[in-house]
Tab-separated table of C-alpha atoms in Angstrom:
chain	number	residue	atom	x	y	z
T	1	UNK	CA	-23.832	105.711	12.364
T	2	UNK	CA	-26.823	103.478	12.157
T	3	UNK	CA	-26.467	102.812	8.399
T	4	UNK	CA	-22.985	101.436	9.005
T	5	UNK	CA	-24.109	98.764	11.473
T	6	UNK	CA	-25.638	96.493	8.833
T	7	UNK	CA	-22.478	96.854	6.760
T	8	UNK	CA	-20.248	95.656	9.616
T	9	UNK	CA	-22.598	92.741	10.325
T	10	UNK	CA	-22.399	91.596	6.679
T	11	UNK	CA	-18.637	91.764	6.669
T	12	UNK	CA	-18.488	89.563	9.749
T	13	UNK	CA	-20.856	87.051	8.170
T	14	UNK	CA	-18.809	86.954	4.993
T	15	UNK	CA	-15.674	86.352	7.030
T	16	UNK	CA	-17.255	83.409	8.794
T	17	UNK	CA	-18.317	81.876	5.464
T	18	UNK	CA	-14.823	82.343	4.041
T	19	UNK	CA	-13.173	80.622	7.022
T	20	UNK	CA	-15.625	77.723	6.865
T	21	UNK	CA	-15.044	77.272	3.111
T	22	UNK	CA	-11.272	77.189	3.563
T	23	UNK	CA	-11.597	74.492	6.277
T	24	UNK	CA	-13.821	72.348	4.075
T	25	UNK	CA	-11.451	72.584	1.102
T	26	UNK	CA	-8.461	71.635	3.250
T	27	UNK	CA	-10.293	68.541	4.562
T	28	UNK	CA	-10.269	66.935	1.076
T	29	UNK	CA	-7.088	64.996	0.071
T	30	UNK	CA	-4.974	66.121	-2.834
T	31	UNK	CA	-4.787	63.884	-5.967
T	32	UNK	CA	-1.444	62.497	-4.757
T	33	UNK	CA	-2.939	61.795	-1.317
T	34	UNK	CA	-5.920	60.100	-2.970
T	35	UNK	CA	-3.561	57.729	-4.854
T	36	UNK	CA	-1.820	56.804	-1.613
T	37	UNK	CA	-5.120	56.099	0.129
T	38	UNK	CA	-6.357	53.749	-2.613
T	39	UNK	CA	-3.154	51.664	-2.811
T	40	UNK	CA	-3.444	48.239	-1.159
T	41	UNK	CA	-1.155	47.134	1.649
T	42	UNK	CA	0.741	43.902	0.846
T	43	UNK	CA	2.580	41.353	2.944
T	44	UNK	CA	5.930	40.220	1.590
T	45	UNK	CA	7.716	36.884	2.130
T	46	UNK	CA	9.158	38.256	5.362
T	47	UNK	CA	5.599	39.081	6.507
T	48	UNK	CA	6.446	42.789	6.952
T	49	UNK	CA	4.090	45.436	5.657
T	50	UNK	CA	5.332	47.412	2.671
T	51	UNK	CA	4.870	51.188	2.561
T	52	UNK	CA	2.442	52.237	-0.157
T	53	UNK	CA	4.692	54.951	-1.558
T	54	UNK	CA	7.483	52.427	-2.168
T	55	UNK	CA	5.217	50.362	-4.380
T	56	UNK	CA	4.129	53.143	-6.662
T	57	UNK	CA	6.450	55.951	-7.779
T	58	UNK	CA	3.831	58.081	-9.472
T	59	UNK	CA	0.454	57.971	-11.157
T	60	UNK	CA	2.060	58.086	-14.614
T	61	UNK	CA	4.355	55.131	-13.863
T	62	UNK	CA	1.425	53.100	-12.557
T	63	UNK	CA	-0.597	53.733	-15.725
T	64	UNK	CA	2.353	52.749	-17.943
T	65	UNK	CA	2.952	49.546	-15.969
T	66	UNK	CA	-0.725	48.574	-16.171
T	67	UNK	CA	-0.770	49.052	-19.936
T	68	UNK	CA	2.368	46.960	-20.368
T	69	UNK	CA	0.954	44.198	-18.128
T	70	UNK	CA	-2.254	44.179	-20.150
T	71	UNK	CA	-0.344	43.699	-23.407
T	72	UNK	CA	1.832	40.958	-21.888
T	73	UNK	CA	-1.191	39.170	-20.385
T	74	UNK	CA	-3.034	39.264	-23.712
T	75	UNK	CA	0.007	37.866	-25.513
T	76	UNK	CA	0.469	35.141	-22.882
T	77	UNK	CA	-3.190	34.102	-23.108
T	78	UNK	CA	-2.933	33.789	-26.874
T	79	UNK	CA	0.158	31.612	-26.573
T	80	UNK	CA	-1.465	29.357	-23.960
T	81	UNK	CA	-4.535	28.869	-26.109
T	82	UNK	CA	-2.332	27.755	-28.963
T	83	UNK	CA	-0.811	24.969	-26.840
T	84	UNK	CA	-2.576	21.628	-27.197
T	85	UNK	CA	-4.631	20.528	-24.194
T	86	UNK	CA	-2.761	17.245	-23.779
T	87	UNK	CA	0.561	19.068	-23.549
T	88	UNK	CA	-0.777	21.745	-21.240
T	89	UNK	CA	-2.183	19.275	-18.721
T	90	UNK	CA	0.810	16.904	-18.819
T	91	UNK	CA	1.025	13.239	-19.783
T	92	UNK	CA	1.562	11.784	-16.324
T	93	UNK	CA	5.291	11.260	-16.808
T	94	UNK	CA	6.325	14.103	-14.514
T	95	UNK	CA	5.384	15.149	-11.014
T	96	UNK	CA	4.286	12.841	-8.196
T	97	UNK	CA	7.098	10.794	-6.717
T	98	UNK	CA	5.676	10.015	-3.295
T	99	UNK	CA	7.342	10.665	0.059
T	100	UNK	CA	10.797	9.303	0.977
T	101	UNK	CA	10.781	6.352	3.355
T	102	UNK	CA	12.769	6.538	6.579
T	103	UNK	CA	15.389	4.005	7.579
T	104	UNK	CA	14.492	1.795	10.495
T	105	UNK	CA	16.912	2.170	13.367
T	106	UNK	CA	17.774	0.007	16.315
T	107	UNK	CA	16.899	1.295	19.779
T	108	UNK	CA	20.602	2.052	20.379
T	109	UNK	CA	20.830	4.123	17.211
T	110	UNK	CA	17.622	5.938	18.089
T	111	UNK	CA	19.031	6.818	21.502
T	112	UNK	CA	22.314	8.023	20.027
T	113	UNK	CA	20.620	10.082	17.312
T	114	UNK	CA	17.488	11.092	19.178
T	115	UNK	CA	17.651	14.693	18.061
T	116	UNK	CA	18.803	14.021	14.488
T	117	UNK	CA	16.646	13.558	11.408
T	118	UNK	CA	16.311	10.033	10.094
T	119	UNK	CA	18.050	9.232	6.823
T	120	UNK	CA	16.173	8.352	3.690
T	121	UNK	CA	15.902	4.631	3.021
T	122	UNK	CA	17.848	3.993	-0.181
T	123	UNK	CA	15.492	5.981	-2.386
T	124	UNK	CA	12.347	4.038	-1.421
T	125	UNK	CA	9.154	6.060	-1.339
T	126	UNK	CA	5.635	5.720	-0.021
T	127	UNK	CA	2.289	7.305	-0.902
T	128	UNK	CA	0.748	10.092	1.145
T	129	UNK	CA	-2.499	12.035	1.200
T	130	UNK	CA	-1.892	15.503	-0.186
T	131	UNK	CA	1.465	14.678	-1.783
T	132	UNK	CA	2.093	16.082	-5.301
T	133	UNK	CA	0.309	14.193	-8.067
T	134	UNK	CA	1.798	13.379	-11.472
T	135	UNK	CA	1.039	16.090	-14.032
T	136	UNK	CA	-1.954	14.915	-16.060
T	137	UNK	CA	-2.711	11.356	-17.104
T	138	UNK	CA	-1.041	9.180	-19.743
T	139	UNK	CA	-2.620	8.663	-23.150
T	140	UNK	CA	-3.410	4.998	-22.472
T	141	UNK	CA	-6.258	5.845	-20.061
T	142	UNK	CA	-9.194	5.452	-22.417
T	143	UNK	CA	-12.305	3.430	-21.556
T	144	UNK	CA	-15.763	3.049	-23.178
T	145	UNK	CA	-18.281	5.530	-21.814
T	146	UNK	CA	-21.562	4.275	-20.316
T	147	UNK	CA	-24.328	4.047	-22.905
T	148	UNK	CA	-27.135	6.621	-22.762
T	149	UNK	CA	-29.427	4.421	-24.877
T	150	UNK	CA	-32.439	3.417	-22.780
T	151	UNK	CA	-32.496	0.008	-24.497
T	152	UNK	CA	-28.808	-0.740	-23.924
T	153	UNK	CA	-27.574	-3.548	-21.670
T	154	UNK	CA	-25.948	-0.878	-19.505
T	155	UNK	CA	-29.329	0.632	-18.709
T	156	UNK	CA	-30.865	-2.820	-18.214
T	157	UNK	CA	-28.237	-3.730	-15.617
T	158	UNK	CA	-28.614	-0.360	-13.911
T	159	UNK	CA	-32.405	-0.685	-13.785
T	160	UNK	CA	-32.388	-4.224	-12.395
T	161	UNK	CA	-29.965	-3.228	-9.629
T	162	UNK	CA	-32.052	-0.183	-8.765
T	163	UNK	CA	-35.338	-2.099	-8.690
T	164	UNK	CA	-33.916	-4.662	-6.262
T	165	UNK	CA	-32.012	-2.082	-4.163
T	166	UNK	CA	-28.670	-3.790	-4.789
T	167	UNK	CA	-25.277	-2.091	-4.539
T	168	UNK	CA	-22.331	-2.576	-6.883
T	169	UNK	CA	-18.640	-2.000	-6.324
T	170	UNK	CA	-18.644	-0.605	-9.865
T	171	UNK	CA	-20.419	2.513	-8.613
T	172	UNK	CA	-19.307	2.679	-4.983
T	173	UNK	CA	-15.586	2.314	-5.791
T	174	UNK	CA	-15.824	4.493	-8.929
T	175	UNK	CA	-14.442	1.775	-11.208
T	176	UNK	CA	-13.244	3.155	-14.581
T	177	UNK	CA	-14.510	0.034	-16.387
T	178	UNK	CA	-18.169	0.425	-15.471
T	179	UNK	CA	-19.107	1.290	-19.063
T	180	UNK	CA	-17.440	-1.798	-20.520
T	181	UNK	CA	-18.789	-4.237	-17.953
T	182	UNK	CA	-22.340	-2.950	-17.751
T	183	UNK	CA	-22.543	-2.607	-21.520
T	184	UNK	CA	-21.551	-6.280	-21.538
T	185	UNK	CA	-24.527	-7.104	-19.346
T	186	UNK	CA	-22.843	-7.781	-16.011
T	187	UNK	CA	-21.722	-6.008	-12.870
T	188	UNK	CA	-20.034	-6.799	-9.580
T	189	UNK	CA	-22.631	-6.903	-6.821
T	190	UNK	CA	-21.594	-5.607	-3.414
T	191	UNK	CA	-23.243	-7.485	-0.569
T	192	UNK	CA	-23.703	-6.505	3.097
T	193	UNK	CA	-24.586	-2.882	2.374
T	194	UNK	CA	-22.609	0.066	1.050
T	195	UNK	CA	-20.832	1.117	4.258
T	196	UNK	CA	-17.478	-0.326	5.349
T	197	UNK	CA	-16.218	-0.640	8.925
T	198	UNK	CA	-12.640	0.009	7.818
T	199	UNK	CA	-10.978	3.079	6.375
T	200	UNK	CA	-8.351	2.157	3.804
T	201	UNK	CA	-6.610	5.192	2.317
T	202	UNK	CA	-7.184	4.174	-1.311
T	203	UNK	CA	-10.880	3.311	-1.234
T	204	UNK	CA	-13.845	5.554	-2.079
T	205	UNK	CA	-16.483	3.427	-0.331
T	206	UNK	CA	-18.041	5.264	2.621
T	207	UNK	CA	-17.135	4.127	6.125
T	208	UNK	CA	-18.752	3.924	9.543
T	209	UNK	CA	-17.987	2.030	12.738
T	210	UNK	CA	-21.621	0.918	13.004
T	211	UNK	CA	-23.186	0.524	9.549
T	212	UNK	CA	-26.840	-0.501	9.080
T	213	UNK	CA	-27.770	-4.162	9.499
T	214	UNK	CA	-27.478	-6.251	6.293
T	215	UNK	CA	-30.636	-6.899	4.308
T	216	UNK	CA	-31.623	-10.524	5.088
T	217	UNK	CA	-33.337	-10.779	1.694
T	218	UNK	CA	-30.261	-9.592	-0.219
T	219	UNK	CA	-29.094	-13.139	-1.154
T	220	UNK	CA	-32.492	-13.807	-2.774
T	221	UNK	CA	-32.514	-10.462	-4.605
T	222	UNK	CA	-28.982	-11.065	-5.862
T	223	UNK	CA	-29.814	-14.522	-7.206
T	224	UNK	CA	-32.865	-13.075	-8.990
T	225	UNK	CA	-30.921	-10.199	-10.604
T	226	UNK	CA	-27.992	-12.329	-11.750
T	227	UNK	CA	-30.295	-14.975	-13.244
T	228	UNK	CA	-32.054	-12.274	-15.288
T	229	UNK	CA	-28.737	-11.007	-16.631
T	230	UNK	CA	-28.063	-14.383	-18.215
T	231	UNK	CA	-24.331	-14.332	-17.448
T	232	UNK	CA	-22.072	-17.355	-17.010
T	233	UNK	CA	-19.706	-15.776	-14.498
T	234	UNK	CA	-20.542	-13.444	-11.611
T	235	UNK	CA	-18.379	-11.657	-9.059
T	236	UNK	CA	-19.780	-10.974	-5.608
T	237	UNK	CA	-17.901	-8.678	-3.285
T	238	UNK	CA	-18.594	-6.737	-0.120
T	239	UNK	CA	-17.490	-4.077	2.270
T	240	UNK	CA	-15.648	-5.144	5.431
T	241	UNK	CA	-18.115	-5.928	8.198
T	242	UNK	CA	-16.060	-6.280	11.366
T	243	UNK	CA	-19.249	-5.536	13.314
T	244	UNK	CA	-20.689	-8.961	12.360
T	245	UNK	CA	-19.317	-11.978	14.294
T	246	UNK	CA	-18.454	-14.012	11.175
T	247	UNK	CA	-17.693	-10.957	9.021
T	248	UNK	CA	-20.632	-11.822	6.756
T	249	UNK	CA	-19.297	-15.216	5.651
T	250	UNK	CA	-22.648	-16.993	6.042
T	251	UNK	CA	-24.419	-14.211	4.142
T	252	UNK	CA	-22.029	-14.833	1.240
T	253	UNK	CA	-22.427	-18.595	1.478
T	254	UNK	CA	-26.218	-18.345	1.328
T	255	UNK	CA	-26.004	-16.101	-1.750
T	256	UNK	CA	-23.739	-18.564	-3.550
T	257	UNK	CA	-26.003	-21.509	-2.696
T	258	UNK	CA	-29.079	-19.689	-4.049
T	259	UNK	CA	-27.221	-18.740	-7.232
T	260	UNK	CA	-26.140	-22.312	-7.843
T	261	UNK	CA	-29.677	-23.514	-7.162
T	262	UNK	CA	-31.154	-21.156	-9.771
T	263	UNK	CA	-28.391	-21.723	-12.307
T	264	UNK	CA	-26.064	-24.677	-11.560
T	265	UNK	CA	-23.737	-23.860	-14.482
T	266	UNK	CA	-22.914	-20.352	-13.317
T	267	UNK	CA	-19.400	-19.726	-12.019
T	268	UNK	CA	-19.269	-17.636	-8.851
T	269	UNK	CA	-16.314	-15.623	-7.621
T	270	UNK	CA	-16.423	-14.077	-4.159
T	271	UNK	CA	-14.058	-11.174	-3.509
T	272	UNK	CA	-14.142	-10.942	0.263
T	273	UNK	CA	-12.485	-9.352	3.286
T	274	UNK	CA	-9.923	-11.133	5.456
T	275	UNK	CA	-12.655	-11.948	8.000
T	276	UNK	CA	-10.154	-10.700	10.595
T	277	UNK	CA	-8.177	-13.879	9.985
T	278	UNK	CA	-10.945	-16.136	11.330
T	279	UNK	CA	-10.412	-19.620	9.819
T	280	UNK	CA	-14.007	-20.711	10.478
T	281	UNK	CA	-15.403	-17.819	8.449
T	282	UNK	CA	-12.985	-18.591	5.623
T	283	UNK	CA	-14.033	-22.252	5.672
T	284	UNK	CA	-17.756	-21.386	5.679
T	285	UNK	CA	-17.417	-19.517	2.403
T	286	UNK	CA	-14.847	-21.854	0.832
T	287	UNK	CA	-17.217	-24.823	1.239
T	288	UNK	CA	-20.324	-23.007	-0.030
T	289	UNK	CA	-19.946	-24.127	-3.620
T	290	UNK	CA	-18.228	-21.051	-5.010
T	291	UNK	CA	-15.617	-21.462	-7.740
T	292	UNK	CA	-13.117	-18.666	-7.075
T	293	UNK	CA	-12.136	-17.448	-3.607
T	294	UNK	CA	-10.665	-13.967	-4.008
T	295	UNK	CA	-9.093	-11.696	-1.433
T	296	UNK	CA	-6.823	-8.761	-2.271
T	297	UNK	CA	-3.464	-8.131	-0.618
T	298	UNK	CA	-3.694	-4.709	-2.327
T	299	UNK	CA	0.006	-3.766	-2.204
T	300	UNK	CA	3.498	-5.013	-1.339
T	301	UNK	CA	4.404	-5.821	2.265
T	302	UNK	CA	6.379	-2.615	2.950
T	303	UNK	CA	3.466	-0.330	2.030
T	304	UNK	CA	0.671	-2.158	3.854
T	305	UNK	CA	0.410	0.222	6.816
T	306	UNK	CA	0.332	3.283	4.554
T	307	UNK	CA	-2.327	1.931	2.195
T	308	UNK	CA	-4.647	-0.352	4.174
T	309	UNK	CA	-6.574	-0.090	7.418
T	310	UNK	CA	-4.499	-1.012	10.471
T	311	UNK	CA	-6.677	-4.098	11.045
T	312	UNK	CA	-5.476	-5.602	7.775
T	313	UNK	CA	-2.030	-7.081	7.219
T	314	UNK	CA	-0.001	-8.703	4.466
T	315	UNK	CA	0.426	-12.128	6.045
T	316	UNK	CA	-3.094	-12.256	7.428
T	317	UNK	CA	-4.370	-11.789	3.888
T	318	UNK	CA	-2.071	-14.460	2.491
T	319	UNK	CA	-3.103	-16.739	5.354
T	320	UNK	CA	-6.797	-16.552	4.412
T	321	UNK	CA	-5.996	-17.512	0.811
T	322	UNK	CA	-3.919	-20.421	2.046
T	323	UNK	CA	-6.657	-21.668	4.393
T	324	UNK	CA	-9.361	-21.460	1.704
T	325	UNK	CA	-7.314	-23.747	-0.535
T	326	UNK	CA	-6.549	-26.057	2.381
T	327	UNK	CA	-10.213	-26.723	3.268
T	328	UNK	CA	-11.312	-26.886	-0.389
T	329	UNK	CA	-8.382	-28.056	-2.576
T	330	UNK	CA	-10.220	-27.751	-5.913
T	331	UNK	CA	-11.025	-24.093	-5.217
T	332	UNK	CA	-9.317	-21.416	-7.311
T	333	UNK	CA	-7.730	-18.660	-5.253
T	334	UNK	CA	-7.130	-15.163	-6.538
T	335	UNK	CA	-5.692	-11.829	-5.397
T	336	UNK	CA	-4.941	-8.373	-6.763
T	337	UNK	CA	-2.403	-5.592	-6.324
T	338	UNK	CA	-2.510	-1.902	-7.157
T	339	UNK	CA	0.647	-0.449	-8.704
T	340	UNK	CA	1.834	3.143	-8.714
T	341	UNK	CA	2.045	3.527	-4.935
T	342	UNK	CA	5.835	3.586	-4.655
T	343	UNK	CA	6.562	-0.147	-4.831
T	344	UNK	CA	9.751	-1.432	-6.481
T	345	UNK	CA	9.974	-4.168	-9.108
T	346	UNK	CA	11.739	-6.433	-6.617
T	347	UNK	CA	8.939	-5.982	-4.085
T	348	UNK	CA	6.258	-6.843	-6.637
T	349	UNK	CA	8.122	-9.985	-7.671
T	350	UNK	CA	8.651	-11.008	-4.033
T	351	UNK	CA	4.911	-10.604	-3.448
T	352	UNK	CA	4.225	-12.942	-6.363
T	353	UNK	CA	6.628	-15.488	-4.875
T	354	UNK	CA	4.889	-15.262	-1.490
T	355	UNK	CA	1.524	-15.830	-3.173
T	356	UNK	CA	2.767	-18.817	-5.116
T	357	UNK	CA	4.159	-20.313	-1.892
T	358	UNK	CA	0.525	-20.818	-0.772
T	359	UNK	CA	-0.582	-21.939	-4.241
T	360	UNK	CA	-2.583	-18.855	-5.266
T	361	UNK	CA	-3.820	-19.470	-8.829
T	362	UNK	CA	-4.662	-16.027	-10.187
T	363	UNK	CA	-3.166	-12.572	-9.693
T	364	UNK	CA	-4.104	-9.260	-11.277
T	365	UNK	CA	-2.259	-5.948	-11.435
T	366	UNK	CA	-3.845	-2.564	-12.102
T	367	UNK	CA	-2.961	1.118	-11.817
T	368	UNK	CA	-3.969	2.857	-8.603
T	369	UNK	CA	-6.135	5.898	-9.303
T	370	UNK	CA	-6.882	8.419	-6.560
T	371	UNK	CA	-10.671	8.671	-6.054
T	372	UNK	CA	-10.614	12.037	-4.225
T	373	UNK	CA	-8.136	14.555	-2.836
T	374	UNK	CA	-8.700	13.009	0.597
T	375	UNK	CA	-7.110	9.742	-0.529
T	376	UNK	CA	-3.517	8.740	-1.239
T	377	UNK	CA	-1.865	10.581	-4.101
T	378	UNK	CA	-0.616	8.578	-7.071
T	379	UNK	CA	3.172	8.172	-6.851
T	380	UNK	CA	3.584	7.242	-10.525
T	381	UNK	CA	1.710	6.001	-13.571
T	382	UNK	CA	3.140	2.590	-14.406
T	383	UNK	CA	3.695	2.028	-18.125
T	384	UNK	CA	1.935	-0.711	-20.127
T	385	UNK	CA	5.374	-2.204	-20.796
T	386	UNK	CA	5.987	-2.612	-17.067
T	387	UNK	CA	2.590	-4.253	-16.608
T	388	UNK	CA	3.457	-6.661	-19.416
T	389	UNK	CA	6.759	-7.432	-17.701
T	390	UNK	CA	4.998	-8.379	-14.454
T	391	UNK	CA	2.574	-10.551	-16.399
T	392	UNK	CA	5.466	-12.462	-17.942
T	393	UNK	CA	7.175	-12.926	-14.561
T	394	UNK	CA	3.912	-14.118	-13.003
T	395	UNK	CA	3.367	-16.713	-15.697
T	396	UNK	CA	6.937	-17.944	-15.248
T	397	UNK	CA	6.310	-18.319	-11.507
T	398	UNK	CA	3.401	-20.653	-12.199
T	399	UNK	CA	0.210	-18.598	-11.884
T	400	UNK	CA	-2.571	-20.119	-13.961
T	401	UNK	CA	-3.696	-16.685	-15.037
T	402	UNK	CA	-2.180	-13.198	-14.766
T	403	UNK	CA	-4.134	-10.096	-15.783
T	404	UNK	CA	-1.873	-7.073	-15.827
T	405	UNK	CA	-2.626	-3.626	-17.247
T	406	UNK	CA	-3.329	-0.015	-16.249
T	407	UNK	CA	-7.109	-0.441	-16.257
T	408	UNK	CA	-7.268	-4.021	-14.982
T	409	UNK	CA	-9.301	-4.407	-11.791
T	410	UNK	CA	-9.764	-7.416	-9.514
T	411	UNK	CA	-13.248	-7.954	-10.963
T	412	UNK	CA	-12.843	-7.287	-14.651
T	413	UNK	CA	-14.963	-8.537	-17.542
T	414	UNK	CA	-12.061	-9.579	-19.784
T	415	UNK	CA	-10.633	-11.635	-16.924
T	416	UNK	CA	-13.986	-13.267	-16.298
T	417	UNK	CA	-14.129	-14.555	-19.869
T	418	UNK	CA	-10.691	-16.120	-19.525
T	419	UNK	CA	-11.408	-17.654	-16.136
T	420	UNK	CA	-14.696	-19.101	-17.388
T	421	UNK	CA	-12.901	-20.837	-20.230
T	422	UNK	CA	-9.995	-21.965	-18.044
T	423	UNK	CA	-12.113	-23.360	-15.210
T	424	UNK	CA	-14.535	-25.193	-17.494
T	425	UNK	CA	-11.705	-26.647	-19.564
T	426	UNK	CA	-9.770	-27.896	-16.529
T	427	UNK	CA	-12.895	-29.463	-15.035
T	428	UNK	CA	-13.750	-31.168	-18.296
T	429	UNK	CA	-10.233	-32.581	-18.485
T	430	UNK	CA	-10.445	-33.736	-14.867
T	431	UNK	CA	-13.787	-35.441	-15.486
T	432	UNK	CA	-12.432	-37.096	-18.633
T	433	UNK	CA	-9.359	-38.432	-16.819
T	434	UNK	CA	-11.572	-39.703	-13.990
T	435	UNK	CA	-13.717	-41.679	-16.398
T	436	UNK	CA	-10.636	-43.117	-18.086
T	437	UNK	CA	-9.275	-44.338	-14.767
C-alpha cells in the first residue's frame, strides 16, 4: 500500500494545478471583450453616455471604417492644399456683423413688458468683445515693413527713443504704419509714461489706476530727440492721466515750449485726452504755442459707451475742442474716428456736422483693427470706396483737411506733410495780407 501513497499525492497536486490554470485563463478577457474595454465613452449633444457596443458593430467594421476615413482625410488634405491661402483665410467680406442693438423703452413700456425680450433696434449693431470676426482681411491691408538695416532711419529713430527712454504710441498702440513713419525719420512720442488710467475697449495700451509718476525730465528728452530727427512736424500724444490734477496739461505745455525754443519753425501737434472736461487744463495747453490741438472722439455718439471708457463722452470731447479754439482762435483743431464698429453712414455724417458746428478744422477716418482677442471684435472692414465717400462729404461740409482710408491713423505721416504745407501757406497768406493792410 505504501507505494500507492505517493501516486495519490501526485494526482492531488496535479488537480490543484489544473484548477488554478483554469481560473487564470478565465480571468483574461476574450478578444471581443478586449475591444469593448478599449472603446472610448463619448458624450452626445444630449449629454447622455453612449454604450460602447452601439458605437462599434464589430472589429472588421471598425477596421473598414478607419481605412475609408484615412483615404477621405488624405483626399481632403490634398484638396485644401490646392486652395490658395487668400481664399482659404477669407477676404474680410464675410463674417463679423456685431451684436444687435436693443430698442430703448419708456419706463411704462418696460413695466408692461418686464418679462419679454427687447426688440432689435432697426438693424443697428454694436461691437462686442468675443463676437465673431470677419473672415480674414481684405487685400488692401498692405503696409511697408520695418527696415532691418542698421543704418536705416527706422533704426535711428528706434535707437534715439531707446537711449532717452521715451515711449511712442507707434509701439504701444501697435500702429500698422510704424514701418512707414519710422522709415521716414519720425515717430509719435507718448508723454506721461506708458500706462493709462482708463480702459477703453479698443486700445492696446496697458492700464492701471495708479501708474508711475511722470518723468520730470521727459520734456527735455523729447525736445532733444525731436531736434536730432530733423523733422518739420511732430505729434506728441499721451495716455490718460486722471490721477494728475491737471491731467498732464502743464507737462505737455512745457514740452511744446522747449521744442519751439530749440527749433522755432517746427510745427507741433498735441493729441491729448479730454482732461476730464477741465477748461483750465485745455487752456493751458492751447496757449502753450502748439499749432494743432487734437483730441479724438473715436466713434459716433451711439457707440461711445461700448467703445470708450465710461469717463469719456461724446459731447465732453467736442466741448474740449470747442474751448481750445475759443481761447486760441488761430489754433487748428483736429479729431479722428475709427470705422468698422457698427456705425451707419448717417451717424458718421452727423458726427462730422457736430464737429463742424464747433469749427473743428481737420478730421481723419481709419479702419478699426482689433489689437487682441480681449478687445472689441471688428464688425466690418469698410471699403476704400466708402472711405473716399466720407472724405468727399467732409470736404463739402467745410473741413480744411480730411484724411480718410483704411490705414489712416490720427497721427499719420502723409497727413503731417499735408498739414505742414497747409498751415505754413495759410500763415504766409495771413502775414502778407497783414502787411498789405
